């Protein structure tokens, strides 16, 4: 009896349709995170209604597409490290020839180079395996389908420009050419090397300009970086920036000097000055190499300091309120709980008394005539049926069951709310931890850069002149080991710094999904918008 009871089936169908639409929309959010970071994080699409159960994510690792980019950048860092080791090995072998370093240390460095080559080969193979697995397991594509990774997200972690690396390789190649010149090299042969050396001036100038651009970008990131800094940290940060600017100014002065020196060498080259020109060329190539190496370190430091993350100012109570207002699975679960409450009313309605008024009648024909209807042959019956409440055993059991079911679903809904709150608290703690760890790893990379600079500077330090009749004073017994450790530390700290940043990026993506504020466009791409703060958007 009543409109609500009569339209219950239609109401249930309409609410099921709305629940399915909400579930599908939330699944699109989870599908994006599955593709991006390898985590679905939602219960999936539902048909036929919803449950009062839902769950919250407490975070995880970095997989999916972001994980592939992480592997790709690790390979690039290893390639840069191997290139740097090879150039350093060439210097050590030159020092071995003049007797200022022993063979044991050079072989130790050679062994490190071979290990790095093996590590690079293994990383490349691991990336190809991960790509095949991603294509088949995640995207449902054929493993032999060629794909190209868009690495725009990790371009900022390329701390050393590939162009600068190419310039260093060219200088090393020219040093080899000079070493291969015979003692009676012609003026033309020396002039060819000098011309090739002069052609390096433009790439070096472009590198210094690129370093200047990186310092400008670093200054633009200062307001964001200083938001979470203490006063002491701001002072140290300002001093570091001033030191980088001062170093670049010094490098520009040295560039002017090497420019004038190579022009002077070209102008003074003659048959009489051949030995002096070769000696001057050797010195010039060493000066140019040290110039580009120092510029690379300044560039790496500037690019390191300009990397930032979005500051999330959100406490767990406010985050929980945002999730309650925006998460679609919570809305579905709340609607499902209301459906359970409504089922109590439906079951209660069945407990009411039933009074049925019945009426029936018929009329027959007479004299074997199918068209001869007569009133005396007809009959009419009228009756009343009454079903009292105390006889409704099955209905009472159904009513009790609906009460119990409602309480069960209510407790399940409360537990699910607590699970979401717990997950949000954990995600927010991870956000703070990763943001702090990012600064720690940034300092670790800066220290590693300084270690590389100091250990390589020892290779250019003047050797103490030996006493008459004594051998040349060698480098210390740990020179090669210090070089190996500093280069390895630079690679490892770069990888760790990038991993922390990507973990922060993935955790922020999870937080956006868990808050229910993740917007996905019609193409399934996440519209990266700032996370709401405690004060709310627009305040």
Coordinates of C-alpha atoms in Angstrom, one line a residue:
X1 CA 0.0 0.0 0.0
X2 CA 1.3 3.5 -0.8
X3 CA 3.2 5.1 -3.6
X4 CA 6.6 4.4 -2.1
X5 CA 5.9 0.7 -1.9
X6 CA 4.4 0.5 -5.3
X7 CA 7.3 2.3 -7.0
X8 CA 10.1 0.5 -5.0
X9 CA 11.3 -1.5 -8.0
X10 CA 11.5 1.6 -10.2
X11 CA 13.3 3.5 -7.4
X12 CA 15.8 0.7 -6.9
X13 CA 16.5 0.6 -10.7
X14 CA 17.1 4.3 -10.8
X15 CA 19.5 4.3 -7.9
X16 CA 21.3 1.3 -9.3
X17 CA 21.8 3.2 -12.6
X18 CA 23.3 6.2 -10.7
X19 CA 25.5 3.9 -8.6
X20 CA 26.8 2.3 -11.8
X21 CA 27.6 5.7 -13.4
X22 CA 29.5 6.7 -10.2
X23 CA 31.4 3.5 -10.1
X24 CA 32.4 3.8 -13.8
X25 CA 33.6 7.3 -13.3
X26 CA 35.7 6.3 -10.3
X27 CA 37.1 3.4 -12.2
X28 CA 38.4 5.7 -14.9
X29 CA 40.4 7.5 -12.2
X30 CA 41.8 4.2 -11.0
X31 CA 42.5 3.1 -14.6
X32 CA 44.6 6.2 -15.1
X33 CA 46.7 5.5 -11.9
X34 CA 47.0 1.9 -13.1
X35 CA 48.6 3.0 -16.4
X36 CA 50.6 5.8 -14.8
X37 CA 52.0 4.2 -11.5
X38 CA 50.8 0.6 -11.7
X39 CA 48.1 0.8 -9.1
X40 CA 44.3 0.6 -9.7
X41 CA 43.4 1.6 -6.2
X42 CA 39.6 1.3 -6.7
X43 CA 37.2 -1.6 -6.4
X44 CA 36.4 -1.6 -10.1
X45 CA 33.1 -1.2 -12.0
X46 CA 29.9 -2.6 -10.5
X47 CA 26.6 -3.7 -11.9
X48 CA 23.4 -4.3 -10.1
X49 CA 23.8 -1.9 -7.2
X50 CA 26.5 -1.1 -4.7
X51 CA 27.9 -2.3 -1.4
X52 CA 28.6 -0.4 1.8
X53 CA 32.2 -1.7 1.6
X54 CA 35.0 0.5 0.2
X55 CA 38.6 0.9 1.1
X56 CA 41.4 3.5 1.2
X57 CA 44.9 3.2 -0.3
X58 CA 47.9 3.7 2.0
X59 CA 50.4 4.2 -0.7
X60 CA 52.9 2.0 -2.5
X61 CA 55.8 1.9 -4.9
X62 CA 56.2 3.5 -8.3
X63 CA 55.4 1.3 -11.3
X64 CA 53.5 1.6 -14.5
X65 CA 54.6 4.3 -17.0
X66 CA 56.4 6.4 -14.3
X67 CA 58.4 3.3 -13.3
X68 CA 59.5 2.9 -16.9
X69 CA 60.7 6.5 -17.0
X70 CA 62.5 5.9 -13.8
X71 CA 64.4 3.0 -15.3
X72 CA 65.1 5.1 -18.5
X73 CA 66.7 7.9 -16.4
X74 CA 68.8 5.5 -14.4
X75 CA 70.2 4.2 -17.7
X76 CA 71.0 7.7 -18.7
X77 CA 72.7 8.4 -15.4
X78 CA 74.7 5.3 -15.8
X79 CA 75.7 6.3 -19.4
X80 CA 76.9 9.7 -18.1
X81 CA 78.8 8.1 -15.3
X82 CA 80.4 5.6 -17.7
X83 CA 81.4 8.4 -20.1
X84 CA 82.9 10.3 -17.2
X85 CA 84.8 7.2 -16.0
X86 CA 86.2 6.6 -19.5
X87 CA 87.6 10.2 -19.7
X88 CA 89.0 9.9 -16.2
X89 CA 90.6 6.5 -17.1
X90 CA 92.3 8.2 -20.1
X91 CA 93.9 10.7 -17.7
X92 CA 95.0 8.0 -15.3
X93 CA 96.6 6.0 -18.1
X94 CA 98.5 9.2 -19.1
X95 CA 99.6 9.6 -15.5
X96 CA 100.7 6.0 -15.5
X97 CA 102.9 6.6 -18.5
X98 CA 104.8 9.3 -16.6
X99 CA 105.0 7.3 -13.4
X100 CA 103.0 9.4 -11.0
X101 CA 100.4 6.7 -10.3
X102 CA 100.9 2.9 -9.9
X103 CA 99.4 0.2 -12.1
X104 CA 97.4 -1.3 -9.2
X105 CA 95.3 1.9 -9.0
X106 CA 94.8 2.2 -12.7
X107 CA 93.7 -1.5 -12.9
X108 CA 91.3 -0.9 -10.1
X109 CA 89.8 2.0 -12.0
X110 CA 89.7 -0.2 -15.2
X111 CA 87.8 -2.9 -13.2
X112 CA 85.3 -0.2 -12.1
X113 CA 84.8 0.8 -15.8
X114 CA 84.1 -2.8 -16.8
X115 CA 81.6 -3.2 -13.9
X116 CA 79.8 -0.1 -15.0
X117 CA 79.6 -1.4 -18.6
X118 CA 78.0 -4.6 -17.2
X119 CA 75.6 -2.6 -15.1
X120 CA 74.6 -0.5 -18.0
X121 CA 74.0 -3.6 -20.2
X122 CA 71.8 -5.2 -17.4
X123 CA 69.8 -2.0 -16.9
X124 CA 69.1 -1.8 -20.6
X125 CA 67.9 -5.4 -20.8
X126 CA 65.8 -4.9 -17.7
X127 CA 64.1 -1.9 -19.3
X128 CA 63.2 -3.9 -22.4
X129 CA 61.8 -6.6 -20.3
X130 CA 59.7 -4.1 -18.3
X131 CA 58.5 -2.5 -21.6
X132 CA 57.3 -5.9 -22.9
X133 CA 55.6 -6.7 -19.6
X134 CA 53.9 -3.3 -19.6
X135 CA 52.6 -3.7 -23.2
X136 CA 51.2 -7.1 -22.6
X137 CA 50.0 -7.0 -19.0
X138 CA 48.9 -3.4 -18.6
X139 CA 48.0 -2.2 -22.1
X140 CA 47.0 -5.5 -23.6
X141 CA 49.2 -5.0 -26.6
X142 CA 51.5 -7.3 -28.5
X143 CA 55.0 -7.4 -27.0
X144 CA 56.7 -6.7 -30.4
X145 CA 54.7 -3.5 -30.9
X146 CA 57.3 -0.6 -31.1
X147 CA 56.6 2.2 -28.6
X148 CA 58.3 5.5 -27.8
X149 CA 58.5 6.8 -24.2
X150 CA 57.6 10.4 -23.7
X151 CA 60.3 11.5 -21.3
X152 CA 59.2 15.1 -20.8
X153 CA 58.5 14.4 -17.1
X154 CA 62.1 13.3 -16.3
X155 CA 64.0 15.8 -18.6
X156 CA 64.6 17.9 -15.5
X157 CA 66.7 15.1 -14.0
X158 CA 69.2 15.4 -16.9
X159 CA 71.6 17.3 -14.8
X160 CA 74.3 17.3 -17.4
X161 CA 73.6 18.4 -20.9
X162 CA 74.5 15.9 -23.6
X163 CA 76.0 18.6 -25.6
X164 CA 78.5 19.3 -22.9
X165 CA 79.4 15.6 -22.7
X166 CA 80.0 15.7 -26.5
X167 CA 82.4 18.6 -26.1
X168 CA 84.4 16.8 -23.5
X169 CA 84.6 13.7 -25.7
X170 CA 85.8 15.9 -28.6
X171 CA 88.5 17.5 -26.4
X172 CA 89.7 14.0 -25.3
X173 CA 89.8 13.0 -28.9
X174 CA 91.9 16.0 -29.8
X175 CA 94.3 15.2 -27.0
X176 CA 94.7 11.8 -28.5
X177 CA 95.4 13.4 -31.9
X178 CA 98.1 15.6 -30.3
X179 CA 99.6 12.6 -28.7
X180 CA 99.8 10.8 -32.0
X181 CA 101.6 13.6 -33.7
X182 CA 105.2 12.7 -34.6
X183 CA 108.1 14.8 -33.2
X184 CA 108.7 16.2 -36.7
X185 CA 105.0 17.0 -37.3
X186 CA 104.5 19.5 -40.1
X187 CA 103.0 22.9 -39.7
X188 CA 100.0 21.8 -41.7
X189 CA 99.3 18.8 -39.3
X190 CA 99.6 21.0 -36.2
X191 CA 97.5 23.7 -37.9
X192 CA 94.7 21.1 -38.6
X193 CA 94.6 20.2 -34.9
X194 CA 94.6 23.9 -33.9
X195 CA 91.7 24.6 -36.3
X196 CA 89.7 21.7 -34.8
X197 CA 90.5 23.1 -31.3
X198 CA 89.3 26.6 -32.4
X199 CA 86.1 25.1 -33.5
X200 CA 85.4 24.1 -29.9
X201 CA 85.0 27.8 -28.8
X202 CA 81.5 28.1 -30.1
X203 CA 80.2 24.9 -28.3
X204 CA 81.9 26.0 -25.1
X205 CA 80.3 29.4 -25.4
X206 CA 76.9 27.8 -25.9
X207 CA 77.5 25.6 -22.9
X208 CA 78.2 28.7 -20.7
X209 CA 75.1 30.4 -22.1
X210 CA 73.1 27.3 -21.2
X211 CA 74.5 27.4 -17.7
X212 CA 73.4 31.0 -17.4
X213 CA 69.9 30.0 -18.4
X214 CA 69.9 27.3 -15.8
X215 CA 71.0 29.7 -13.1
X216 CA 68.1 32.0 -14.2
X217 CA 65.7 29.1 -14.0
X218 CA 67.1 28.3 -10.5
X219 CA 66.3 31.9 -9.4
X220 CA 62.8 31.6 -10.6
X221 CA 62.3 28.5 -8.4
X222 CA 63.6 30.2 -5.3
X223 CA 60.2 31.4 -3.9
X224 CA 58.8 27.9 -4.1
X225 CA 61.9 26.3 -2.6
X226 CA 62.0 28.8 0.3
X227 CA 58.4 28.0 1.4
X228 CA 59.5 25.1 3.5
X229 CA 63.0 26.5 4.5
X230 CA 64.0 27.8 7.8
X231 CA 65.8 31.1 8.1
X232 CA 69.2 29.3 8.4
X233 CA 68.5 27.2 5.4
X234 CA 67.5 30.3 3.4
X235 CA 70.9 31.9 4.3
X236 CA 72.8 28.8 3.2
X237 CA 70.7 28.6 0.0
X238 CA 71.5 32.2 -0.9
X239 CA 75.2 31.6 -0.3
X240 CA 75.2 28.6 -2.6
X241 CA 73.5 30.5 -5.3
X242 CA 76.0 33.4 -5.0
X243 CA 78.8 30.9 -5.2
X244 CA 77.4 29.4 -8.4
X245 CA 77.1 32.9 -9.9
X246 CA 80.6 33.7 -8.9
X247 CA 81.9 30.5 -10.4
X248 CA 80.2 31.1 -13.7
X249 CA 81.7 34.6 -13.8
X250 CA 85.1 33.1 -13.3
X251 CA 84.5 30.5 -16.0
X252 CA 83.5 33.3 -18.4
X253 CA 86.8 35.1 -17.7
X254 CA 88.7 31.8 -18.4
X255 CA 86.8 31.4 -21.6
X256 CA 88.0 34.7 -22.8
X257 CA 91.5 33.6 -21.9
X258 CA 91.3 30.3 -23.8
X259 CA 89.8 32.2 -26.7
X260 CA 92.8 34.6 -26.9
X261 CA 95.3 31.7 -26.3
X262 CA 94.1 29.6 -29.2
X263 CA 94.0 32.6 -31.5
X264 CA 97.6 33.4 -30.4
X265 CA 98.7 29.8 -31.0
X266 CA 97.2 30.0 -34.5
X267 CA 98.8 33.3 -35.3
X268 CA 102.3 32.3 -34.0
X269 CA 102.4 28.9 -35.7
X270 CA 105.5 28.6 -37.9
X271 CA 108.3 26.3 -38.8
X272 CA 110.4 27.7 -35.9
X273 CA 107.6 27.5 -33.3
X274 CA 106.4 24.0 -34.0
X275 CA 107.5 22.4 -30.7
X276 CA 106.3 25.4 -28.7
X277 CA 102.9 25.3 -30.5
X278 CA 102.4 21.6 -29.7
X279 CA 103.2 22.2 -26.1
X280 CA 100.9 25.2 -26.0
X281 CA 98.2 23.1 -27.6
X282 CA 98.5 20.4 -25.0
X283 CA 98.2 23.1 -22.2
X284 CA 95.2 24.7 -24.0
X285 CA 93.3 21.5 -24.4
X286 CA 93.8 20.8 -20.7
X287 CA 92.6 24.3 -19.8
X288 CA 89.5 23.9 -22.1
X289 CA 88.7 20.5 -20.6
X290 CA 88.9 21.8 -17.1
X291 CA 86.7 24.7 -18.1
X292 CA 84.0 22.6 -19.6
X293 CA 84.2 20.1 -16.7
X294 CA 83.6 22.9 -14.1
X295 CA 80.8 24.4 -16.2
X296 CA 79.2 20.9 -16.2
X297 CA 79.3 20.8 -12.4
X298 CA 77.9 24.3 -12.1
X299 CA 75.1 23.3 -14.5
X300 CA 74.4 20.1 -12.6
X301 CA 74.1 22.1 -9.3
X302 CA 71.9 24.7 -10.9
X303 CA 69.5 22.2 -12.4
X304 CA 69.5 20.3 -9.1
X305 CA 68.4 23.3 -7.2
X306 CA 65.6 24.3 -9.6
X307 CA 63.7 21.0 -9.2
X308 CA 60.6 21.6 -7.0
X309 CA 57.5 19.9 -5.8
X310 CA 54.0 21.1 -5.1
X311 CA 53.6 22.0 -1.5
X312 CA 50.5 20.3 0.0
X313 CA 49.1 22.1 3.0
X314 CA 46.5 19.6 4.2
X315 CA 45.7 18.0 7.6
X316 CA 44.0 14.7 7.9
X317 CA 40.6 16.0 9.3
X318 CA 40.2 18.4 6.4
X319 CA 41.3 15.7 3.9
X320 CA 38.7 13.3 5.4
X321 CA 36.0 15.9 5.0
X322 CA 37.1 16.5 1.4
X323 CA 37.0 12.7 0.7
X324 CA 33.5 12.4 2.3
X325 CA 32.2 15.2 0.0
X326 CA 33.9 14.0 -3.2
X327 CA 34.6 10.3 -3.3
X328 CA 32.1 8.5 -5.5
X329 CA 32.4 5.1 -3.8
X330 CA 31.5 6.7 -0.4
X331 CA 28.4 8.3 -2.0
X332 CA 27.5 4.9 -3.4
X333 CA 28.0 3.2 -0.1
X334 CA 26.0 5.8 1.7
X335 CA 23.2 5.3 -0.9
X336 CA 23.4 1.6 -0.4
X337 CA 23.0 2.1 3.4
X338 CA 19.9 4.2 2.7
X339 CA 18.6 1.4 0.5
X340 CA 19.1 -1.0 3.4
X341 CA 17.1 1.4 5.6
X342 CA 14.4 1.6 3.1
X343 CA 14.2 -2.2 2.9
X344 CA 13.2 -2.1 6.6
X345 CA 10.1 0.0 5.7
X346 CA 9.3 -2.4 2.9
X347 CA 9.5 -5.3 5.2
X348 CA 7.5 -3.5 7.9
X349 CA 4.8 -2.8 5.3
X350 CA 4.4 -6.5 4.8
X351 CA 3.5 -6.9 8.5
X352 CA 0.3 -5.0 8.2
X353 CA -3.1 -6.6 8.1
X354 CA -4.6 -7.6 4.8
X355 CA -8.3 -7.3 4.0
X356 CA -9.4 -8.6 0.6
X357 CA -13.0 -8.1 -0.8
X358 CA -13.8 -10.8 -3.4
X359 CA -16.7 -11.0 -5.8
X360 CA -17.5 -13.5 -8.5
X361 CA -20.5 -14.6 -10.6
X362 CA -21.6 -16.4 -13.7
X363 CA -24.7 -16.9 -15.9
X364 CA -25.6 -19.9 -18.0
X365 CA -27.9 -20.8 -21.0
X366 CA -31.0 -23.0 -21.1
X367 CA -32.8 -25.4 -23.5
X368 CA -29.6 -26.4 -25.2
X369 CA -29.5 -23.0 -26.9
X370 CA -26.1 -21.4 -26.7
X371 CA -27.7 -18.0 -27.0
X372 CA -30.5 -18.4 -24.4
X373 CA -29.2 -16.8 -21.3
X374 CA -31.6 -16.7 -18.3
X375 CA -31.3 -15.0 -15.0
X376 CA -32.4 -18.0 -12.9
X377 CA -29.4 -19.9 -14.3
X378 CA -26.9 -17.4 -13.0
X379 CA -25.1 -17.0 -9.6
X380 CA -23.3 -14.3 -7.7
X381 CA -20.8 -14.6 -4.8
X382 CA -19.4 -11.9 -2.5
X383 CA -16.7 -12.5 0.1
X384 CA -14.2 -10.9 2.5
X385 CA -10.7 -12.3 3.4
X386 CA -8.8 -11.0 6.5
X387 CA -5.2 -11.9 7.3
X388 CA -4.3 -10.8 10.9
X389 CA -0.8 -9.6 11.8
X390 CA -0.1 -12.3 14.3
X391 CA -0.2 -14.9 11.6
X392 CA 2.7 -13.4 9.5
X393 CA 5.6 -15.5 10.6
X394 CA 7.6 -15.3 7.4
X395 CA 7.1 -11.5 7.2
X396 CA 8.3 -11.1 10.8
X397 CA 11.4 -13.1 10.0
X398 CA 12.1 -11.0 6.9
X399 CA 11.6 -7.8 9.0
X400 CA 14.1 -9.0 11.6
X401 CA 16.5 -10.0 8.9
X402 CA 16.3 -6.5 7.4
X403 CA 17.0 -4.9 10.8
X404 CA 20.1 -7.1 11.3
X405 CA 21.2 -6.5 7.7
X406 CA 21.0 -2.8 8.2
X407 CA 23.1 -2.9 11.3
X408 CA 25.7 -5.1 9.6
X409 CA 25.9 -2.7 6.7
X410 CA 26.0 0.3 9.0
X411 CA 29.0 -1.1 10.8
X412 CA 30.6 -2.0 7.5
X413 CA 30.1 1.5 6.3
X414 CA 31.7 2.9 9.5
X415 CA 34.7 0.6 9.2
X416 CA 35.1 1.6 5.6
X417 CA 35.1 5.3 6.6
X418 CA 37.8 4.6 9.1
X419 CA 39.8 2.7 6.5
X420 CA 39.7 5.7 4.2
X421 CA 40.6 8.1 7.0
X422 CA 43.6 5.8 7.9
X423 CA 44.7 5.7 4.3
X424 CA 44.6 9.5 4.0
X425 CA 46.6 9.9 7.2
X426 CA 49.2 7.6 5.9
X427 CA 49.4 9.3 2.5
X428 CA 49.7 12.7 4.1
X429 CA 52.6 11.4 6.3
X430 CA 54.3 10.0 3.2
X431 CA 53.9 13.4 1.5
X432 CA 55.7 15.1 4.4
X433 CA 58.3 12.4 4.6
X434 CA 59.1 12.4 0.9
X435 CA 59.2 16.2 0.8
X436 CA 61.8 16.2 3.6
X437 CA 63.7 13.3 2.1
X438 CA 63.8 15.1 -1.2
X439 CA 65.8 18.0 0.4
X440 CA 68.1 15.5 2.1
X441 CA 68.8 13.7 -1.2
X442 CA 69.3 17.1 -2.9
X443 CA 72.0 17.9 -0.4
X444 CA 73.5 14.4 -1.0
X445 CA 73.7 15.1 -4.7
X446 CA 75.3 18.5 -4.1
X447 CA 77.9 16.8 -1.8
X448 CA 78.6 14.2 -4.5
X449 CA 79.1 16.8 -7.1
X450 CA 81.6 18.6 -4.9
X451 CA 83.4 15.3 -4.2
X452 CA 83.8 14.7 -7.9
X453 CA 85.1 18.2 -8.4
X454 CA 87.7 17.8 -5.6
X455 CA 88.9 14.3 -6.6
X456 CA 89.2 15.2 -10.3
X457 CA 91.1 18.4 -9.3
X458 CA 93.8 16.3 -7.8
X459 CA 94.6 14.9 -11.2
X460 CA 95.5 18.4 -12.4
X461 CA 97.4 19.3 -9.2
X462 CA 101.1 20.0 -9.9
X463 CA 103.4 17.1 -8.9
X464 CA 106.2 17.8 -6.5
X465 CA 109.5 17.9 -8.4
X466 CA 111.6 14.9 -7.4
X467 CA 115.0 15.1 -5.8
X468 CA 117.9 14.4 -8.1
X469 CA 118.2 10.7 -8.7
X470 CA 114.7 10.0 -7.1
X471 CA 111.6 8.8 -9.0
X472 CA 108.6 11.1 -9.6
X473 CA 106.4 11.4 -6.5
X474 CA 103.3 9.3 -7.1
X475 CA 99.7 10.1 -6.2
X476 CA 98.4 8.8 -2.9
X477 CA 97.6 5.1 -2.6
X478 CA 93.8 5.9 -2.5
X479 CA 93.6 8.3 -5.4
X480 CA 91.8 5.8 -7.7
X481 CA 89.6 4.5 -5.0
X482 CA 88.5 8.1 -4.1
X483 CA 87.7 8.7 -7.8
X484 CA 85.7 5.5 -8.0
X485 CA 83.7 6.2 -4.9
X486 CA 83.0 9.8 -5.8
X487 CA 81.7 8.9 -9.3
X488 CA 79.6 6.0 -8.0
X489 CA 78.2 8.2 -5.2
X490 CA 77.2 10.8 -7.8
X491 CA 75.3 8.2 -9.9
X492 CA 73.6 6.6 -6.9
X493 CA 72.6 9.9 -5.3
X494 CA 71.2 11.1 -8.6
X495 CA 69.1 7.9 -8.9
X496 CA 67.9 8.2 -5.3
X497 CA 67.0 11.9 -5.7
X498 CA 64.9 11.1 -8.8
X499 CA 63.3 8.1 -7.1
X500 CA 62.1 10.3 -4.2
X501 CA 60.7 13.0 -6.5
X502 CA 58.8 10.4 -8.6
X503 CA 57.5 8.8 -5.4
X504 CA 56.3 12.2 -4.3
X505 CA 54.6 12.6 -7.7
X506 CA 53.0 9.2 -7.4
X507 CA 51.8 9.8 -3.9
X508 CA 50.3 13.1 -4.8
X509 CA 48.5 11.3 -7.6
X510 CA 47.2 8.7 -5.2
X511 CA 46.1 11.5 -2.8
X512 CA 44.2 13.2 -5.5
X513 CA 42.4 9.9 -6.3
X514 CA 41.7 9.1 -2.6
X515 CA 40.3 12.5 -2.0
X516 CA 38.0 12.1 -5.0
X517 CA 39.1 15.3 -6.7
X518 CA 41.0 13.7 -9.5
X519 CA 39.7 15.0 -12.8
X520 CA 40.1 12.8 -15.9
X521 CA 39.3 14.3 -19.3
X522 CA 37.4 12.6 -22.1
X523 CA 40.6 11.0 -23.4
X524 CA 41.4 9.5 -20.0
X525 CA 44.2 11.9 -19.1
X526 CA 44.6 13.3 -15.6
X527 CA 44.1 17.1 -15.4
X528 CA 46.8 17.9 -12.8
X529 CA 45.3 20.5 -10.5
X530 CA 46.5 21.7 -7.1
X531 CA 45.3 19.7 -4.1
X532 CA 42.7 21.6 -2.0
X533 CA 44.2 23.1 1.1
X534 CA 42.8 23.3 4.6
X535 CA 41.3 26.7 3.9
X536 CA 39.6 25.4 0.8
X537 CA 39.9 26.4 -2.8
X538 CA 39.5 30.1 -3.5
X539 CA 40.2 31.3 0.1

